[in-house]
Short mmCIF file of C-alpha atoms and ligand atoms in Angstrom, two decimals:
data_model
loop_
_atom_site.label_atom_id
_atom_site.label_comp_id
_atom_site.label_asym_id
_atom_site.label_seq_id
_atom_site.Cartn_x
_atom_site.Cartn_y
_atom_site.Cartn_z
CA MET A 1414 -8.85 26.53 22.18
CA ALA A 1415 -10.57 24.70 19.35
CA GLY A 1416 -10.61 26.38 15.97
CA TYR A 1417 -7.02 27.62 15.86
CA PHE A 1418 -5.03 25.91 13.18
CA SER A 1419 -2.53 26.41 10.42
CA TYR A 1420 -2.76 24.52 7.16
CA PRO A 1421 0.07 24.18 4.64
CA SER A 1422 0.44 27.24 2.37
CA MET A 1423 -1.99 27.44 -0.56
CA GLU A 1424 0.86 26.62 -2.94
CA LEU A 1425 1.78 23.49 -0.98
CA GLN A 1426 -1.88 22.46 -0.75
CA MET A 1427 -2.15 22.62 -4.54
CA GLU A 1428 1.02 20.58 -4.97
CA LEU A 1429 -0.11 17.87 -2.53
CA LYS A 1430 -3.58 17.67 -4.06
CA LYS A 1431 -2.18 17.40 -7.58
CA THR A 1432 0.13 14.53 -6.58
CA ALA A 1433 -2.58 12.67 -4.66
CA GLU A 1434 -5.00 12.96 -7.58
CA ALA A 1435 -2.37 11.80 -10.09
CA ILE A 1436 -1.69 8.67 -8.01
CA VAL A 1437 -5.35 7.66 -8.11
CA ALA A 1438 -5.98 8.68 -11.75
CA PRO A 1439 -8.71 6.53 -13.37
CA GLY A 1440 -7.57 2.97 -14.11
CA LYS A 1441 -4.25 3.37 -12.30
CA GLY A 1442 -2.88 2.18 -8.98
CA ILE A 1443 0.26 1.69 -6.94
CA LEU A 1444 2.93 -0.99 -7.14
CA ALA A 1445 4.19 -1.50 -3.57
CA VAL A 1446 7.78 -2.77 -3.56
CA ASP A 1447 8.78 -1.50 -0.16
CA GLU A 1448 9.58 -4.88 1.38
CA THR A 1449 12.24 -4.53 4.06
CA ASN A 1450 15.56 -6.29 3.49
CA GLU A 1451 14.30 -9.04 5.78
CA GLY A 1452 11.02 -9.31 3.87
CA ILE A 1453 12.58 -9.50 0.41
CA GLY A 1454 15.17 -11.92 1.83
CA ARG A 1455 12.44 -14.53 2.30
CA LEU A 1456 11.38 -14.10 -1.34
CA LEU A 1457 14.96 -14.33 -2.60
CA ALA A 1458 15.55 -17.46 -0.51
CA ALA A 1459 12.48 -19.04 -2.09
CA VAL A 1460 14.12 -18.71 -5.54
CA GLY A 1461 17.47 -19.93 -4.22
CA LEU A 1462 19.20 -16.56 -4.09
CA GLU A 1463 21.24 -15.00 -1.32
CA ASN A 1464 19.87 -11.86 0.32
CA THR A 1465 22.51 -9.44 -1.01
CA VAL A 1466 22.27 -5.78 -2.05
CA GLU A 1467 22.97 -6.87 -5.64
CA ASN A 1468 20.21 -9.50 -5.75
CA ARG A 1469 17.72 -7.06 -4.26
CA ARG A 1470 18.78 -4.54 -6.94
CA ARG A 1471 18.51 -7.11 -9.75
CA TYR A 1472 14.95 -7.95 -8.79
CA ARG A 1473 13.82 -4.36 -8.49
CA GLN A 1474 15.53 -3.48 -11.76
CA LEU A 1475 13.37 -6.16 -13.40
CA LEU A 1476 10.23 -4.39 -12.15
CA PHE A 1477 11.25 -0.84 -13.00
CA THR A 1478 12.59 -1.60 -16.49
CA ALA A 1479 9.40 -3.35 -17.63
CA ASP A 1480 7.95 -1.94 -20.86
CA ASP A 1481 6.59 1.62 -20.68
CA VAL A 1482 3.08 0.21 -21.09
CA LEU A 1483 3.30 -0.48 -17.33
CA SER A 1484 2.56 3.19 -16.70
CA GLU A 1485 -0.87 2.82 -18.32
CA HIS A 1486 -1.88 0.96 -15.17
CA ILE A 1487 0.72 1.90 -12.54
CA SER A 1488 0.80 5.54 -11.46
CA ALA A 1489 3.23 5.21 -8.57
CA VAL A 1490 5.73 2.91 -6.88
CA ILE A 1491 6.50 2.67 -3.14
CA LEU A 1492 10.22 2.20 -2.55
CA PHE A 1493 12.29 1.00 0.38
CA ASP A 1494 15.17 3.24 1.55
CA GLU A 1495 17.93 1.22 -0.13
CA THR A 1496 16.15 1.29 -3.51
CA VAL A 1497 15.96 5.08 -3.58
CA TYR A 1498 19.71 5.21 -4.12
CA GLN A 1499 20.09 2.25 -6.51
CA LYS A 1500 20.71 2.34 -10.25
CA THR A 1501 20.18 0.12 -13.30
CA ASP A 1502 23.03 -1.89 -14.86
CA ASP A 1503 23.72 1.06 -17.16
CA GLY A 1504 23.90 3.57 -14.34
CA MET A 1505 20.50 5.28 -14.37
CA ARG A 1506 18.95 5.99 -10.94
CA PHE A 1507 15.83 3.89 -10.40
CA ILE A 1508 14.00 7.07 -9.47
CA ASP A 1509 14.81 8.56 -12.87
CA VAL A 1510 13.80 5.35 -14.66
CA LEU A 1511 10.39 5.64 -12.98
CA LYS A 1512 10.02 9.36 -13.63
CA ASN A 1513 10.86 8.84 -17.32
CA LYS A 1514 7.96 6.39 -17.44
CA ASN A 1515 5.67 8.96 -15.81
CA ILE A 1516 5.51 6.85 -12.62
CA ILE A 1517 5.66 8.73 -9.32
CA PRO A 1518 8.24 7.47 -6.79
CA GLY A 1519 7.31 7.27 -3.10
CA ILE A 1520 8.94 6.01 0.07
CA LYS A 1521 8.04 3.77 3.02
CA LEU A 1522 8.68 5.78 6.17
CA ASP A 1523 7.65 3.58 9.11
CA LEU A 1524 10.53 1.77 10.78
CA ASP A 1525 9.06 -1.53 11.87
CA VAL A 1526 7.00 -2.31 14.96
CA VAL A 1527 7.80 -2.73 18.65
CA PRO A 1528 5.53 -3.93 21.51
CA LEU A 1529 2.92 -1.44 22.65
CA ILE A 1530 3.50 -1.64 26.40
CA PHE A 1531 0.46 -2.53 28.58
CA SER A 1532 -1.65 -3.39 25.53
CA GLU A 1533 -3.09 -6.79 24.62
CA ASN A 1534 0.21 -7.99 23.10
CA GLU A 1535 -0.18 -5.40 20.36
CA VAL A 1536 2.36 -3.26 18.54
CA THR A 1537 3.18 0.34 17.73
CA THR A 1538 5.23 1.69 14.80
CA GLN A 1539 8.49 3.58 15.13
CA GLY A 1540 10.09 6.34 13.08
CA LEU A 1541 8.58 9.67 14.14
CA ASP A 1542 11.67 11.11 15.86
CA ASP A 1543 13.68 12.24 12.84
CA LEU A 1544 10.83 12.05 10.36
CA ALA A 1545 10.93 15.65 9.07
CA LYS A 1546 14.61 15.23 8.24
CA ARG A 1547 14.03 11.92 6.45
CA CYS A 1548 11.09 13.38 4.49
CA ALA A 1549 13.23 16.31 3.32
CA GLU A 1550 15.99 13.93 2.21
CA TYR A 1551 13.62 11.70 0.20
CA LYS A 1552 11.93 14.73 -1.36
CA LYS A 1553 15.35 15.93 -2.47
CA GLU A 1554 15.94 12.52 -4.08
CA GLY A 1555 12.68 12.85 -6.06
CA CYS A 1556 10.01 11.12 -3.96
CA LEU A 1557 6.62 12.85 -3.97
CA PHE A 1558 4.68 10.70 -1.54
CA ALA A 1559 5.13 8.34 1.40
CA LYS A 1560 3.45 5.49 3.19
CA TRP A 1561 3.28 4.42 6.83
CA ARG A 1562 1.63 1.15 7.85
CA CYS A 1563 0.17 0.43 11.28
CA PRO A 1564 -1.02 -3.19 11.74
CA LEU A 1565 -3.92 -4.02 14.05
CA LYS A 1566 -4.95 -7.55 14.89
CA ILE A 1567 -8.51 -8.76 15.52
CA GLY A 1568 -8.76 -11.11 18.52
CA ASP A 1569 -11.10 -11.66 21.47
CA THR A 1570 -9.89 -8.46 23.16
CA THR A 1571 -8.20 -6.71 20.26
CA PRO A 1572 -7.72 -4.25 18.76
CA SER A 1573 -7.75 -2.52 22.13
CA VAL A 1574 -8.83 1.09 22.62
CA LEU A 1575 -5.17 1.83 23.40
CA ALA A 1576 -3.87 0.29 20.15
CA ILE A 1577 -6.50 2.06 18.04
CA SER A 1578 -5.83 5.47 19.60
CA ASP A 1579 -2.07 4.95 19.34
CA THR A 1580 -2.43 4.04 15.65
CA ALA A 1581 -4.54 7.12 14.99
CA HIS A 1582 -2.10 9.40 16.81
CA VAL A 1583 0.98 7.98 15.09
CA LEU A 1584 -0.64 8.18 11.64
CA ALA A 1585 -1.75 11.77 12.24
CA ARG A 1586 1.73 12.85 13.39
CA TYR A 1587 3.26 11.09 10.36
CA ALA A 1588 0.74 12.64 7.94
CA SER A 1589 1.21 16.19 9.22
CA ILE A 1590 5.02 15.93 9.15
CA CYS A 1591 4.92 14.54 5.59
CA GLN A 1592 2.73 17.37 4.38
CA SER A 1593 4.93 19.99 6.00
CA GLU A 1594 7.84 18.57 3.96
CA GLY A 1595 5.87 18.39 0.70
CA LEU A 1596 5.15 14.65 0.60
CA VAL A 1597 1.65 13.22 0.16
CA PRO A 1598 1.06 10.84 3.08
CA ILE A 1599 -0.56 7.50 2.37
CA VAL A 1600 -2.20 6.62 5.65
CA GLU A 1601 -2.28 2.85 6.20
CA PRO A 1602 -4.16 1.40 9.15
CA ASP A 1603 -4.07 -2.33 8.34
CA VAL A 1604 -6.67 -4.49 10.10
CA LEU A 1605 -4.99 -7.83 9.54
CA LEU A 1606 -6.45 -10.88 7.87
CA ASP A 1607 -5.18 -13.13 10.70
CA GLY A 1608 -7.94 -14.76 12.76
CA ASP A 1609 -11.22 -16.67 12.64
CA HIS A 1610 -13.53 -13.63 13.00
CA ASP A 1611 -16.37 -13.17 10.53
CA ILE A 1612 -16.88 -10.35 8.03
CA VAL A 1613 -19.32 -8.49 10.31
CA ARG A 1614 -16.63 -8.17 12.99
CA THR A 1615 -14.05 -6.98 10.44
CA GLN A 1616 -16.49 -4.38 9.19
CA LYS A 1617 -17.20 -2.96 12.64
CA VAL A 1618 -13.52 -2.95 13.65
CA THR A 1619 -12.56 -1.28 10.35
CA GLU A 1620 -15.22 1.41 10.85
CA ILE A 1621 -14.03 2.15 14.40
CA VAL A 1622 -10.38 2.26 13.36
CA LEU A 1623 -11.01 4.54 10.37
CA ALA A 1624 -13.29 6.88 12.30
CA THR A 1625 -10.63 7.20 15.02
CA VAL A 1626 -7.88 7.79 12.44
CA TYR A 1627 -9.86 10.55 10.70
CA LYS A 1628 -10.65 12.26 14.01
CA ALA A 1629 -6.91 12.34 14.74
CA LEU A 1630 -6.07 13.62 11.24
CA ASN A 1631 -8.62 16.36 11.78
CA ASP A 1632 -7.19 17.18 15.24
CA HIS A 1633 -3.74 17.50 13.63
CA HIS A 1634 -5.11 19.76 10.85
CA VAL A 1635 -4.00 17.39 8.12
CA TYR A 1636 -5.05 18.66 4.69
CA LEU A 1637 -7.20 15.72 3.59
CA GLU A 1638 -7.29 16.60 -0.11
CA GLY A 1639 -3.53 16.02 -0.10
CA THR A 1640 -3.66 12.54 1.46
CA LEU A 1641 -4.58 9.00 0.39
CA LEU A 1642 -5.89 6.09 2.45
CA LYS A 1643 -4.51 2.56 2.18
CA PRO A 1644 -6.87 0.29 4.12
CA ASN A 1645 -7.62 -3.41 4.29
CA MET A 1646 -10.66 -4.64 2.41
CA VAL A 1647 -13.43 -5.89 4.69
CA THR A 1648 -13.17 -9.69 4.51
CA PRO A 1649 -13.65 -12.55 6.95
CA GLY A 1650 -10.54 -13.56 8.91
CA ASN A 1651 -8.24 -15.98 7.15
CA SER A 1652 -9.41 -18.98 9.20
CA CYS A 1653 -13.11 -18.06 9.46
CA PRO A 1654 -15.09 -21.08 8.19
CA LYS A 1655 -17.78 -18.83 6.70
CA ARG A 1656 -16.35 -17.41 3.49
CA SER A 1657 -17.77 -14.39 1.64
CA CYS A 1658 -18.07 -13.82 -2.10
CA ALA A 1659 -16.60 -10.78 -3.86
CA GLU A 1660 -19.97 -8.99 -3.90
CA GLU A 1661 -20.35 -9.38 -0.12
CA ILE A 1662 -16.80 -8.17 0.46
CA ALA A 1663 -17.42 -5.22 -1.84
CA ALA A 1664 -20.61 -4.14 -0.08
CA ALA A 1665 -19.12 -4.49 3.43
CA THR A 1666 -15.98 -2.61 2.36
CA VAL A 1667 -17.74 0.31 0.68
CA ILE A 1668 -20.26 0.69 3.54
CA ALA A 1669 -17.45 0.71 6.14
CA LEU A 1670 -15.56 3.36 4.15
CA LEU A 1671 -18.66 5.45 3.54
CA ARG A 1672 -19.33 5.56 7.29
CA SER A 1673 -15.85 6.67 8.24
CA VAL A 1674 -13.77 8.25 5.45
CA PRO A 1675 -14.45 11.91 4.55
CA ALA A 1676 -15.35 12.61 0.92
CA ALA A 1677 -12.51 15.17 0.85
CA VAL A 1678 -10.02 12.29 0.58
CA PRO A 1679 -9.31 11.90 -3.16
CA GLY A 1680 -8.59 8.21 -3.20
CA ILE A 1681 -8.44 4.90 -1.42
CA ALA A 1682 -5.82 2.38 -2.55
CA PHE A 1683 -6.29 -1.01 -0.92
CA LEU A 1684 -3.54 -3.26 0.38
CA SER A 1685 -3.85 -6.92 -0.61
CA GLY A 1686 -3.02 -8.29 2.85
CA GLY A 1687 -2.44 -11.94 1.84
CA GLN A 1688 -5.26 -12.37 -0.69
CA SER A 1689 -4.28 -14.24 -3.85
CA GLU A 1690 -3.64 -12.14 -6.93
CA VAL A 1691 -6.93 -13.17 -8.48
CA GLU A 1692 -8.95 -12.59 -5.29
CA ALA A 1693 -7.45 -9.12 -4.87
CA THR A 1694 -8.33 -8.24 -8.46
CA GLU A 1695 -11.85 -9.68 -8.32
CA ASN A 1696 -12.62 -7.99 -5.01
CA LEU A 1697 -11.40 -4.61 -6.28
CA ASN A 1698 -13.51 -5.07 -9.39
CA ALA A 1699 -16.59 -5.88 -7.30
CA ILE A 1700 -15.91 -2.85 -5.09
CA ASN A 1701 -15.94 -0.60 -8.14
CA ARG A 1702 -19.09 -2.24 -9.50
CA VAL A 1703 -21.19 -2.20 -6.31
CA SER A 1704 -24.06 0.25 -6.57
CA ILE A 1705 -23.44 2.20 -3.39
CA LYS A 1706 -22.20 5.78 -3.65
CA LYS A 1707 -18.44 6.14 -3.78
CA PRO A 1708 -17.08 9.67 -3.42
CA TRP A 1709 -13.41 8.65 -3.79
CA ALA A 1710 -11.35 6.80 -6.42
CA LEU A 1711 -11.04 3.16 -5.33
CA THR A 1712 -7.88 1.46 -6.53
CA PHE A 1713 -4.98 -0.79 -5.54
CA SER A 1714 -1.67 -0.45 -3.73
CA TYR A 1715 -0.65 -4.08 -3.83
CA GLY A 1716 2.59 -5.70 -2.84
CA ARG A 1717 2.10 -9.46 -2.76
CA ALA A 1718 -0.91 -9.44 -5.11
CA LEU A 1719 1.13 -7.80 -7.88
CA GLN A 1720 4.34 -9.72 -7.43
CA ALA A 1721 3.64 -13.37 -6.53
CA SER A 1722 3.49 -14.52 -10.16
CA VAL A 1723 6.41 -12.28 -11.06
CA TRP A 1724 8.63 -14.00 -8.47
CA ASN A 1725 7.41 -17.38 -9.67
CA THR A 1726 8.20 -16.61 -13.29
CA TRP A 1727 11.55 -14.91 -12.68
CA ALA A 1728 12.81 -17.66 -10.34
CA GLY A 1729 16.04 -15.67 -9.97
CA LYS A 1730 17.18 -16.28 -13.58
CA ASP A 1731 18.29 -13.61 -16.05
CA GLU A 1732 16.79 -15.50 -18.97
CA ASN A 1733 13.33 -15.16 -17.38
CA VAL A 1734 13.43 -11.38 -16.89
CA GLU A 1735 11.34 -10.46 -19.93
CA LYS A 1736 8.73 -13.14 -19.21
CA ALA A 1737 8.46 -11.95 -15.60
CA GLN A 1738 8.08 -8.34 -16.76
CA ASN A 1739 5.21 -9.39 -19.01
CA VAL A 1740 3.54 -11.10 -16.06
CA LEU A 1741 3.85 -7.87 -14.05
CA ILE A 1742 2.24 -5.92 -16.90
CA LYS A 1743 -0.57 -8.45 -17.11
CA ARG A 1744 -1.32 -8.23 -13.35
CA ALA A 1745 -1.09 -4.44 -13.46
CA LYS A 1746 -3.51 -4.32 -16.39
CA ALA A 1747 -5.99 -6.65 -14.64
CA ASN A 1748 -5.96 -4.41 -11.55
CA GLY A 1749 -6.14 -1.24 -13.64
CA LEU A 1750 -9.33 -2.63 -15.22
CA ALA A 1751 -10.63 -3.64 -11.77
CA ALA A 1752 -10.08 -0.06 -10.58
CA LEU A 1753 -12.60 0.90 -13.26
CA GLY A 1754 -14.91 -2.06 -12.54
CA LYS A 1755 -14.13 -3.34 -16.04
CA TYR A 1756 -12.15 -6.50 -15.29
CA GLU A 1757 -13.57 -9.65 -16.85
CA ILE A 1758 -12.90 -13.08 -15.36
CA GLU A 1759 -11.41 -14.26 -18.68
CA GLU A 1760 -8.54 -11.85 -18.12
CA ILE A 1761 -7.23 -14.06 -15.29
CA SER A 1762 -3.51 -14.68 -15.41
CA ASP A 1763 -2.54 -18.15 -16.54
CA SER A 1764 0.16 -18.32 -13.88
CA ARG A 1765 -0.45 -20.86 -11.11
CA ALA A 1766 0.80 -18.35 -8.55
CA ALA A 1767 -2.11 -16.06 -9.39
CA THR A 1768 -4.70 -18.12 -7.56
CA LYS A 1769 -2.50 -19.16 -4.62
CA SER A 1770 -3.14 -17.43 -1.29
CA ASN A 1771 -0.38 -15.01 -0.30
CA PHE A 1772 -1.35 -15.19 3.37
CA SER A 1773 1.28 -15.82 6.01
CA ALA A 1774 0.51 -15.43 9.73
CA ASN A 1775 1.97 -12.30 11.34
CA HIS A 1776 3.32 -11.22 7.97
CA LYS A 1777 6.26 -8.82 8.17
CA TYR A 1778 7.08 -6.61 5.19
P1 13P B 2704 0.35 -6.26 0.42
O1 13P B 2704 -0.45 -5.85 -0.78
O2 13P B 2704 1.32 -7.37 0.15
O3 13P B 2704 -0.51 -6.50 1.63
O4 13P B 2704 1.30 -5.02 0.74
C1 13P B 2704 0.74 -3.86 1.22
C2 13P B 2704 1.77 -2.92 1.70
O5 13P B 2704 1.55 -2.20 2.65
C3 13P B 2704 3.02 -2.77 0.97
O6 13P B 2704 3.32 -1.39 0.89
#
């Protein structure tokens, strides 16, 4: 019968809400460094390094040991399983390095995608089976939040009703399990940039997907004040000939969110999805400047759009570490300002990588 439910205890609700609000504090956002070993392997190969545990650790150490000023703009970091257990050269756990900087550690919980049988060549995410156990383990290690990404592709017949309802169900199961174990779930339905569809189509698909996701979260009695959303921005497909300016993207994005995301959600932290660093910053800035009502904090949870210039500057060499850390701080600051709608074009990074598209078809993290 409808109307029977059980929410987390009041104490747990307060804890989840406090964490969620801290992650989207004004002028702050999330640094997403949860690339899988395969995903970071491609980046290491591009700078001529082997994909070893040690090289992955060296790169992530560079990010986490950047000057403390990083935490003026970065509230939280999303980690990949391996990184949770790694340490700096002098033996300090990465998680403690982050905590000492007042940065909240979180964990990627989805375990890659597999075909969604009888769909339109679409995918579903794995990882629900032992999720409560994994959540408890990461909480014990010091993580306070999690993320789970479900990609959906726009095509002539996609996303299908099946793929959208599967995404909503999986995200709701993930979110409720996370909350029961004391982790704030970041819910990430990612309508991909791949395709030649226009911005109007992306807007409608995004609205349908988000509305379906929030119905499922409601059905599963997820405590919305203790969640965050990580959606795509509403842009034209990557190969759509008709491009949109930042103001058009901002209006389409905020209208889509307003129509489908409850005001109880404290914050929305966008993924960058293949946009260049500069595009991702300018679009976020425009989103925060658009004069349409916005009941949530609107910020960033970027992977590629915070790291492309860092990789370029580091180039795998120890002597470039400090320079690369300064580039990270510069990108973080630009996005922190954009989260307040206060970014000025002159702030643009001087790195060539900053204006280069980060799009790759069928991108795998
Ligand atoms: P991008 O910003 O590279 O799209 O990464 C988003 C993401 O989900 C990583 O956690």
